[in-house]
mmCIF file of C-alpha atoms in Angstrom:
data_model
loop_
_atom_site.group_PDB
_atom_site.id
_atom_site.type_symbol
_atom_site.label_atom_id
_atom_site.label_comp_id
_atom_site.label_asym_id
_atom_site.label_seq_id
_atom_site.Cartn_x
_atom_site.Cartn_y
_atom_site.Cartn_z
ATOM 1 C CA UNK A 1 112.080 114.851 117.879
ATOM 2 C CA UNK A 2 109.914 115.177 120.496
ATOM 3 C CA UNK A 3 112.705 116.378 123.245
ATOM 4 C CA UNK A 4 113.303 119.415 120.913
ATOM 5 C CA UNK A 5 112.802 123.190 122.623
ATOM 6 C CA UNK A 6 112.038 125.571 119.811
ATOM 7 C CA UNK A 7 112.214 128.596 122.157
ATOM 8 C CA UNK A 8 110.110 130.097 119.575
ATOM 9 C CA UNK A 9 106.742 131.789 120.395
ATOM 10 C CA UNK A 10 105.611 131.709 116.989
ATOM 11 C CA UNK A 11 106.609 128.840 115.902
ATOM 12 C CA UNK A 12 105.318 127.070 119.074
ATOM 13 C CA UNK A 13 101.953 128.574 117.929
ATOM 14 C CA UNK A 14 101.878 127.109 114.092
ATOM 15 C CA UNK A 15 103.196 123.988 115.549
ATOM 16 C CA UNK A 16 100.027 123.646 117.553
ATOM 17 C CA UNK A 17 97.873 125.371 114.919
ATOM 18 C CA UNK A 18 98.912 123.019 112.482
ATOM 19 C CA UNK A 19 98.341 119.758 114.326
ATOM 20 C CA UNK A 20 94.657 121.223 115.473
ATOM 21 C CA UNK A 21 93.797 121.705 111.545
ATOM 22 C CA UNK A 22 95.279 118.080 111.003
ATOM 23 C CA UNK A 23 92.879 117.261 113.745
ATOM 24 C CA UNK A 24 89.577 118.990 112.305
ATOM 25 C CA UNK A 25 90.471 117.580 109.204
ATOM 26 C CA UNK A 26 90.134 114.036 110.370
ATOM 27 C CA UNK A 27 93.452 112.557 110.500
ATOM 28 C CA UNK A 28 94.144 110.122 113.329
ATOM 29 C CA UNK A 29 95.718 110.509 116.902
ATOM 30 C CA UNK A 30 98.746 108.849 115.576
ATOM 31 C CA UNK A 31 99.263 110.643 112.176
ATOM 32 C CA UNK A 32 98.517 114.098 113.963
ATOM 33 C CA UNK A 33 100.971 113.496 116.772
ATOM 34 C CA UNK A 34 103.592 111.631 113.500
ATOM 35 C CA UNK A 35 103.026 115.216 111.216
ATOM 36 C CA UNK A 36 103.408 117.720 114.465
ATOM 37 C CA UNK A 37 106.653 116.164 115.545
ATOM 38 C CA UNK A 38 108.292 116.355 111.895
ATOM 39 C CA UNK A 39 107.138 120.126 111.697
ATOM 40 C CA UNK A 40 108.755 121.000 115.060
ATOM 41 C CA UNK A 41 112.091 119.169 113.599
ATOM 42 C CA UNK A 42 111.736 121.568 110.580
ATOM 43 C CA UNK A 43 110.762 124.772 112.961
ATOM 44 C CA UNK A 44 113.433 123.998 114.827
ATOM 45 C CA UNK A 45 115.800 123.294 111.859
ATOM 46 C CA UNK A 46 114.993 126.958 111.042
ATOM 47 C CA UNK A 47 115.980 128.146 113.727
ATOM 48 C CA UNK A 48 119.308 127.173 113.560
ATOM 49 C CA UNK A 49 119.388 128.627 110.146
ATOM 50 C CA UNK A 50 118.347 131.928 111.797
ATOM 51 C CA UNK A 51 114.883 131.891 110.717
ATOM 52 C CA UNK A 52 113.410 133.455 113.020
ATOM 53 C CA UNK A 53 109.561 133.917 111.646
ATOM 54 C CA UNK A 54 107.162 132.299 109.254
ATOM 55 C CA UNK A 55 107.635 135.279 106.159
ATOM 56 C CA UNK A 56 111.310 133.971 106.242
ATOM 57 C CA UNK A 57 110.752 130.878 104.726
ATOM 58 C CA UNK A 58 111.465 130.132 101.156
ATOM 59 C CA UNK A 59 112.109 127.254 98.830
ATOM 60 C CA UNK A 60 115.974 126.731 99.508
ATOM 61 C CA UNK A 61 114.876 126.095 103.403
ATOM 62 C CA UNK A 62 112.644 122.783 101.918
ATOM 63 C CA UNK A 63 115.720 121.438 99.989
ATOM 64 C CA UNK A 64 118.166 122.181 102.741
ATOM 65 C CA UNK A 65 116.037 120.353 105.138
ATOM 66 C CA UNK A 66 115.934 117.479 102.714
ATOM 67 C CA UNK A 67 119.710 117.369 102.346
ATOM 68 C CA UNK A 68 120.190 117.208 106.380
ATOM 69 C CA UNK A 69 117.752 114.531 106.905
ATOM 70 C CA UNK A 70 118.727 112.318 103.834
ATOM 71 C CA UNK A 71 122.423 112.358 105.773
ATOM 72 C CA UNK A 72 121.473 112.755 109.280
ATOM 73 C CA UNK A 73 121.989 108.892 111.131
ATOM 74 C CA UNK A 74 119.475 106.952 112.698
ATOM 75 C CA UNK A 75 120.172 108.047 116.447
ATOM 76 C CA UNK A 76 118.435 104.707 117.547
ATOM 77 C CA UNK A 77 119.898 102.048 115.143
ATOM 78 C CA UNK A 78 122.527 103.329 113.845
ATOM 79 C CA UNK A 79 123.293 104.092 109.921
ATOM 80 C CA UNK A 80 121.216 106.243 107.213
ATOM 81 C CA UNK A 81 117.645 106.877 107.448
ATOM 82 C CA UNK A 82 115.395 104.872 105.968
ATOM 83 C CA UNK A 83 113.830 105.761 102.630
ATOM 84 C CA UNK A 84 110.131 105.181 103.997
ATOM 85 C CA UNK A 85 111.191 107.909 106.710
ATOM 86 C CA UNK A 86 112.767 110.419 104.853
ATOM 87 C CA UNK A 87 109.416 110.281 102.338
ATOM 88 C CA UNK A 88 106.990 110.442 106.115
ATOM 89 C CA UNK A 89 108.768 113.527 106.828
ATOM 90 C CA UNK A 90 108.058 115.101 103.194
ATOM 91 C CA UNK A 91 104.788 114.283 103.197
ATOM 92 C CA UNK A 92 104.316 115.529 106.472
ATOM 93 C CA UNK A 93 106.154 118.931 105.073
ATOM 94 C CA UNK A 94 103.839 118.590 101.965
ATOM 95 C CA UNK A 95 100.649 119.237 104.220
ATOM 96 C CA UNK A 96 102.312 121.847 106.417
ATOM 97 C CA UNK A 97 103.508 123.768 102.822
ATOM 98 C CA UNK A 98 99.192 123.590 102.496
ATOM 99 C CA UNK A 99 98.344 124.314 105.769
ATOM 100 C CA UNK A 100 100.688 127.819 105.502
ATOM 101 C CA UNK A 101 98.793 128.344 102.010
ATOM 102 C CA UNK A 102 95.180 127.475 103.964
ATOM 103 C CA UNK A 103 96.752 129.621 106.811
ATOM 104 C CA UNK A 104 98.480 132.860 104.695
ATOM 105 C CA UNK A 105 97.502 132.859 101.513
ATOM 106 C CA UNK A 106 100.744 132.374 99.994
ATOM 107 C CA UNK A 107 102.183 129.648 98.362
ATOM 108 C CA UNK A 108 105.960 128.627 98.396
ATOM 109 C CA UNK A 109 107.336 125.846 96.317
ATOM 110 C CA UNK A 110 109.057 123.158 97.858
ATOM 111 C CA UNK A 111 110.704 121.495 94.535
ATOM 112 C CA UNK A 112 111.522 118.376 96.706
ATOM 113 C CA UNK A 113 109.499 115.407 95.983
ATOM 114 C CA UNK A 114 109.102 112.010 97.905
ATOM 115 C CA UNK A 115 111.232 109.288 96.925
ATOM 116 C CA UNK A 116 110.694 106.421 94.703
ATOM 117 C CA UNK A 117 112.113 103.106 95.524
ATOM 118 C CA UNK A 118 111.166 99.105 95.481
ATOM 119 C CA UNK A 119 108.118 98.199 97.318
ATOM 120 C CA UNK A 120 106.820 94.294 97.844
ATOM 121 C CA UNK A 121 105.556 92.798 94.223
ATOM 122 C CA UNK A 122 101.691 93.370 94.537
ATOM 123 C CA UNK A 123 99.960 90.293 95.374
ATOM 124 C CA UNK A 124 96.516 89.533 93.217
ATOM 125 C CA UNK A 125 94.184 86.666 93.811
ATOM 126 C CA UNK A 126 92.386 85.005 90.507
ATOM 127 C CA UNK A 127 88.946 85.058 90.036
ATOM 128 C CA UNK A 128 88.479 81.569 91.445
ATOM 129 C CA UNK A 129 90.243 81.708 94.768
ATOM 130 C CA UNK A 130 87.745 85.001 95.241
ATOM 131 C CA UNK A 131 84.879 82.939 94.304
ATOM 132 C CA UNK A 132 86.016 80.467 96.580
ATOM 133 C CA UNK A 133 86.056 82.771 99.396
ATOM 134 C CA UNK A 134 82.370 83.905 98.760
ATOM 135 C CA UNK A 135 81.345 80.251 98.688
ATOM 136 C CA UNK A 136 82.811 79.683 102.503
ATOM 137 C CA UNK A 137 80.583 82.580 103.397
ATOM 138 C CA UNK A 138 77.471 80.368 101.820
ATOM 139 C CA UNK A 139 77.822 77.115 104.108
ATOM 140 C CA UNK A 140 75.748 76.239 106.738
ATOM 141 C CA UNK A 141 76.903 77.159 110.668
ATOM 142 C CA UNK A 142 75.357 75.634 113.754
ATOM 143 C CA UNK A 143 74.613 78.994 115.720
ATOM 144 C CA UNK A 144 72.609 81.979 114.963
ATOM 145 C CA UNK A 145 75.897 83.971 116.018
ATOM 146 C CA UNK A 146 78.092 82.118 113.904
ATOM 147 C CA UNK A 147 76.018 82.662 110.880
ATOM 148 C CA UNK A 148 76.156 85.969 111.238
ATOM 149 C CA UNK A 149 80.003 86.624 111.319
ATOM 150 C CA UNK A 150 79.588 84.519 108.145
ATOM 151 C CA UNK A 151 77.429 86.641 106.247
ATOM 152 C CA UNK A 152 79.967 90.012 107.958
ATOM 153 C CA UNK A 153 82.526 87.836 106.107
ATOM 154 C CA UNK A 154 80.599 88.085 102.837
ATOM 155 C CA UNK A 155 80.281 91.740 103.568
ATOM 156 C CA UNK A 156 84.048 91.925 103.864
ATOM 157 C CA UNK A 157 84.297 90.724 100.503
ATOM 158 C CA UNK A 158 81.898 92.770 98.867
ATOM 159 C CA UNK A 159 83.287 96.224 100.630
ATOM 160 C CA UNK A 160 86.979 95.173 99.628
ATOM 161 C CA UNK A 161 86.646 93.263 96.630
ATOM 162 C CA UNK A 162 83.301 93.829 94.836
ATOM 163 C CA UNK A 163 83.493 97.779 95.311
ATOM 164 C CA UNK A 164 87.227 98.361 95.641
ATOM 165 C CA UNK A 165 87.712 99.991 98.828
ATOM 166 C CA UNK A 166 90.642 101.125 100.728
ATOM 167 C CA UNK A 167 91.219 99.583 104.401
ATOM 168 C CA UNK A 168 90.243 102.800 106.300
ATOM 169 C CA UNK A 169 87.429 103.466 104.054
ATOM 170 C CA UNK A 170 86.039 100.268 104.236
ATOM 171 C CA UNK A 171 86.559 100.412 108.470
ATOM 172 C CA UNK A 172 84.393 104.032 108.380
ATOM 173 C CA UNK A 173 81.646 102.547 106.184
ATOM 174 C CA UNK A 174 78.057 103.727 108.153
ATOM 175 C CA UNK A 175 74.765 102.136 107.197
ATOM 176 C CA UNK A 176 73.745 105.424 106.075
ATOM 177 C CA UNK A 177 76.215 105.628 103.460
ATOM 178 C CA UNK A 178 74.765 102.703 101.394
ATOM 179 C CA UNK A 179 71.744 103.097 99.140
ATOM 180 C CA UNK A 180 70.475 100.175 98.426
ATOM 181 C CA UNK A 181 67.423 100.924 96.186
ATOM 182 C CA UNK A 182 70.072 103.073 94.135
ATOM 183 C CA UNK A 183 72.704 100.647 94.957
ATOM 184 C CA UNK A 184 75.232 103.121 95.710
ATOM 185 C CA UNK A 185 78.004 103.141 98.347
ATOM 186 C CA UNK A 186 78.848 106.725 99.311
ATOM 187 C CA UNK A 187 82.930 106.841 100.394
ATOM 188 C CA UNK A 188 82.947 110.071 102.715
ATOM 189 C CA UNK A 189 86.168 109.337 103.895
ATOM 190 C CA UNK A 190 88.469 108.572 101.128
ATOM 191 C CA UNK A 191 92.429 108.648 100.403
ATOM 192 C CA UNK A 192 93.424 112.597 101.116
ATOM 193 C CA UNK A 193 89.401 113.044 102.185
ATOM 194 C CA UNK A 194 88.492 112.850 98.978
ATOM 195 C CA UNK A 195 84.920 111.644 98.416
ATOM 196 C CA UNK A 196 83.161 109.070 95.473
ATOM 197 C CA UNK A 197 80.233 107.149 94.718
ATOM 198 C CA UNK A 198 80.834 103.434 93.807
ATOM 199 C CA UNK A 199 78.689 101.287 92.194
ATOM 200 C CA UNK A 200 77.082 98.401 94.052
ATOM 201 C CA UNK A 201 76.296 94.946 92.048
ATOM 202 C CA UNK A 202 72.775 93.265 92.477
ATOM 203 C CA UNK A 203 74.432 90.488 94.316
ATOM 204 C CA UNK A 204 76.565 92.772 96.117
ATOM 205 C CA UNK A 205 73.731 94.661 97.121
ATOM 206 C CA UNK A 206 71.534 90.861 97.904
ATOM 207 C CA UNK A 207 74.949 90.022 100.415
ATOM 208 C CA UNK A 208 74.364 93.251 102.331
ATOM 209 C CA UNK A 209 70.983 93.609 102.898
ATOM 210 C CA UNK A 210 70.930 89.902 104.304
ATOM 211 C CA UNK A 211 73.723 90.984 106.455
ATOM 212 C CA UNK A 212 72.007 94.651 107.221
ATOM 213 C CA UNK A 213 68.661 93.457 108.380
ATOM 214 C CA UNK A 214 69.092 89.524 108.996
ATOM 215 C CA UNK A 215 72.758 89.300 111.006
ATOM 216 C CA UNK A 216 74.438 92.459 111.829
ATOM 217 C CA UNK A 217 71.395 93.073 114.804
ATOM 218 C CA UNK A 218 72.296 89.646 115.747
ATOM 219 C CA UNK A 219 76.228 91.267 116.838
ATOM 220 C CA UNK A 220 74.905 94.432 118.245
ATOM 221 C CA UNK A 221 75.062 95.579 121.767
ATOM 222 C CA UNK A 222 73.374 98.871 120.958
ATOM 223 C CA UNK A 223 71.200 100.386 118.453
ATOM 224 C CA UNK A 224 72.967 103.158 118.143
ATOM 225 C CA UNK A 225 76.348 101.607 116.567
ATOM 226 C CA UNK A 226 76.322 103.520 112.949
ATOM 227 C CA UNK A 227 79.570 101.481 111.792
ATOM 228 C CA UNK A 228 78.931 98.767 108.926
ATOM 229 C CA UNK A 229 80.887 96.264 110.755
ATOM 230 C CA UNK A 230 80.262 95.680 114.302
ATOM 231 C CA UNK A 231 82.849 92.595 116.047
ATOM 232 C CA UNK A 232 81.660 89.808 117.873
ATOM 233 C CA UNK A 233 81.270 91.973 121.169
ATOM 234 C CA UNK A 234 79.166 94.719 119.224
ATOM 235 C CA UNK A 235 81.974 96.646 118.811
ATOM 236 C CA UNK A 236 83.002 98.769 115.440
ATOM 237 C CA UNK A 237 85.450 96.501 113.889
ATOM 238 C CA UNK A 238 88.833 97.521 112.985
ATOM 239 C CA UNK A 239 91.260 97.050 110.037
ATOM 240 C CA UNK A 240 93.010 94.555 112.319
ATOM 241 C CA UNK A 241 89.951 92.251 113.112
ATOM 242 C CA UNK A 242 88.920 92.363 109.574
ATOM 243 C CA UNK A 243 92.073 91.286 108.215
ATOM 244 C CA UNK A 244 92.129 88.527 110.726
ATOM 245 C CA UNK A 245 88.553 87.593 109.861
ATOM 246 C CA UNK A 246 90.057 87.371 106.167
ATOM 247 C CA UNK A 247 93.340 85.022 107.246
ATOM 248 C CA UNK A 248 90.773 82.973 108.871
ATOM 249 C CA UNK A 249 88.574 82.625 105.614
ATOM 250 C CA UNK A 250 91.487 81.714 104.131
ATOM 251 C CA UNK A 251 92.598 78.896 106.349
ATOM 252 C CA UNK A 252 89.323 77.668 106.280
ATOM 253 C CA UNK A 253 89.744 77.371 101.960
ATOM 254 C CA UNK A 254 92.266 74.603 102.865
ATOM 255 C CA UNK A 255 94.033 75.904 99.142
ATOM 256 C CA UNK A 256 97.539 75.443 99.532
ATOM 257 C CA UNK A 257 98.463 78.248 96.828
ATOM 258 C CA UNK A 258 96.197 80.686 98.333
ATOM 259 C CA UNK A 259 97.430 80.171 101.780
ATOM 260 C CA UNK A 260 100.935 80.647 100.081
ATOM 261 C CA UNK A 261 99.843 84.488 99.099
ATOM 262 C CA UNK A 262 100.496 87.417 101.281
ATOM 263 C CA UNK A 263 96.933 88.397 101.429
ATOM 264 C CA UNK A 264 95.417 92.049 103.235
ATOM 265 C CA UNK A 265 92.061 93.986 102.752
ATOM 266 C CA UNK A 266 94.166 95.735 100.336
ATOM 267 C CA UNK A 267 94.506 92.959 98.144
ATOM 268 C CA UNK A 268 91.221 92.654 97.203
ATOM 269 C CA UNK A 269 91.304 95.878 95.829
ATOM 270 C CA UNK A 270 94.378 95.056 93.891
ATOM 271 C CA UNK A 271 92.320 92.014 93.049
ATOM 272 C CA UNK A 272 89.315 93.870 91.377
ATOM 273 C CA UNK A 273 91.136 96.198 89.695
ATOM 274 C CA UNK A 274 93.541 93.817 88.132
ATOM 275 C CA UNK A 275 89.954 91.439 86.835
ATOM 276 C CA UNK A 276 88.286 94.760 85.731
ATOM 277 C CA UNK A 277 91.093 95.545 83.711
ATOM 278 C CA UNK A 278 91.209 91.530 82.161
ATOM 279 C CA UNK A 279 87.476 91.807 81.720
ATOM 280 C CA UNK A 280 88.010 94.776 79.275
ATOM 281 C CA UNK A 281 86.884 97.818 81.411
ATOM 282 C CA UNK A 282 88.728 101.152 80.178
ATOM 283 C CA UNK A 283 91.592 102.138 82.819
ATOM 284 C CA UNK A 284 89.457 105.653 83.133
ATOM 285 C CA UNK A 285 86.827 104.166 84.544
ATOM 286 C CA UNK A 286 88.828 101.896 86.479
ATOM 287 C CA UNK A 287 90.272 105.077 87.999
ATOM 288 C CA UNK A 288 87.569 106.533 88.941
ATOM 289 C CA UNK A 289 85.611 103.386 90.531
ATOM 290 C CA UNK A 290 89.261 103.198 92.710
ATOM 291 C CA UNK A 291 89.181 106.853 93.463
ATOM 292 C CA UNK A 292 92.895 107.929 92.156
ATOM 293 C CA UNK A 293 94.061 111.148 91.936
ATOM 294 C CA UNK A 294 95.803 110.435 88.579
ATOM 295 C CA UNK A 295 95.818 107.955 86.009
ATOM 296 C CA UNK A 296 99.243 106.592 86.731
ATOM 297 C CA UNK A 297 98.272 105.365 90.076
ATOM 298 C CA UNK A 298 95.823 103.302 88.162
ATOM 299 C CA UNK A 299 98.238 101.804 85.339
ATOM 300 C CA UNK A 300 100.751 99.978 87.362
ATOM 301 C CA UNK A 301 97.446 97.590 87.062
ATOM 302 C CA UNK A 302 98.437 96.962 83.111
ATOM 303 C CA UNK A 303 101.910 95.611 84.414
ATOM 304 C CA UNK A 304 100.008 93.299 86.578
ATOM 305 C CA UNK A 305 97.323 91.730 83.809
ATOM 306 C CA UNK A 306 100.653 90.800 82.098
ATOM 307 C CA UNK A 307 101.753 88.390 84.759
ATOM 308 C CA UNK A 308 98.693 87.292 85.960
#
């Protein structure tokens, strides 16, 4: 995608428009760069259709494109496109369709919707494996260093599991973004920048004040990191390093069925959700503590009760 010439002035221009909005709305290097390159695919798809500007585009252009990539081979390996990459490419068309709305004021329907197909069984840990997690982040450690990744640890539990947080939104937690006389977590940077408030527990709330005041100066190199979770070297932690911080919890449980699981940040989430749901709270309210769009994102957590 990225060798493609549009030899199109004003379609060079939304190309670049479009990936500067993606930019000043947040979205990351990666998915900015991932989103431009599908739109100049589809620019230049145009093109060869003989659509020339902008005011030429129309709903049969959306399903056209659809049809060409969901037969076009994989130049590198050979075969049909993947599903997953066919659905990246609406998406990214999805947020270009708003970005002409944002942009022009007109809306065009695209009537082509991302495709639904068999993902991985979600994986939910019981209510004692995550208490048995907490309890590792209890024992006594020899350094003052060490005790302090333990009680980030706890933290990493209570930001994933105890308040339900996505990966990302849990990695862009700030300190000023947690109240804890009102014990309130403010998510500014939710799924689709969507913001919430989520309710912080009294324990929840004990676990990261202890950290907060007691450990995370401790990790610090400077005192003006804002980030909730600061590595070893000082540094703002990433998803990766907390996920590996979790495998490493788990090891340490020495419980053979837990280290059986396939276990993210994202399954403590799943996790919570699923115990909410077994503890009796109404799947409203569990949709709006998770921060879906729409209830059906929320029920496939009824399927899951069943099994557990």
């Amino acid at each position: 995608m990225k060798k493609l010439k549009l030899n199109n002035a004003g379609f060079e221009y939304l190309e670049l428009a479009f990936t500067e909005w993606l930019d000043i709305l947040g979205y990351n290097k990666g998915t900015v760069y991932t989103m431009g390159a599908v739109v100049r695919e589809f620019l230049y798809f145009l093109t060869s259709r003989s659509v020339v500007h902008i005011s030429q585009l129309d709903t049969p252009h959306f399903k056209q494109y659809y049809q060409y990539i969901s037969t076009r081979s994989n130049q590198r390996k050979g075969g049909a496109l993947s599903l997953n990459y066919i659905n990246k490419h609406i998406q990214a068309l999805e947020k270009f369709n708003e970005f002409l709305t944002h942009k022009t004021g007109t809306s065009i329907t695209m009537n082509v919707r991302q495709i639904k197909y068999n993902t991985k069984p979600i994986t939910v840990l019981t209510q004692a494996e995550i208490k048995q997690l907490f309890t590792l982040t209890q024992q006594d450690r020899i350094t003052e260093r060490e005790t302090a990744l333990q009680s980030r640890d706890a933290v990493i539990l209570v930001i994933y599991y105890s308040c339900g947080l996505r990966r990302n939104e849990g990695v862009h937690i700030e300190l000023n973004d947690i109240n804890l006389d009102t014990r309130i977590l403010h998510v500014r940077k939710g799924k689709k920048y969507k913001e919430r408030l989520v309710p912080i527990s009294q324990h929840s709330a004990k676990i990261l004040e202890d950290y907060i005041y007691n450990h995370r100066p401790i990790l610090l190199k400077s005192n003006t990191e804002s980030r909730l979770f600061v590595s070893y070297y000082g540094k703002p932690c990433t998803g990766g390093t907390l996920y590996r911080c979790l495998q490493k919890l788990i090891y340490r449980s020495e419980n053979p069925e837990l280290a059986e699981k396939e276990v993210g940040l994202h399954t403590l989430r799943h996790s919570i959700a699923t115990h909410l749901l077994q503890n009796g709270m109404e799947l409203q309210k569990i949709q709006r503590f998770l921060g879906h769009s729409s209830l059906e994102s929320t029920q496939i957590y009824t399927h899951l009760t069943e099994e557990v």
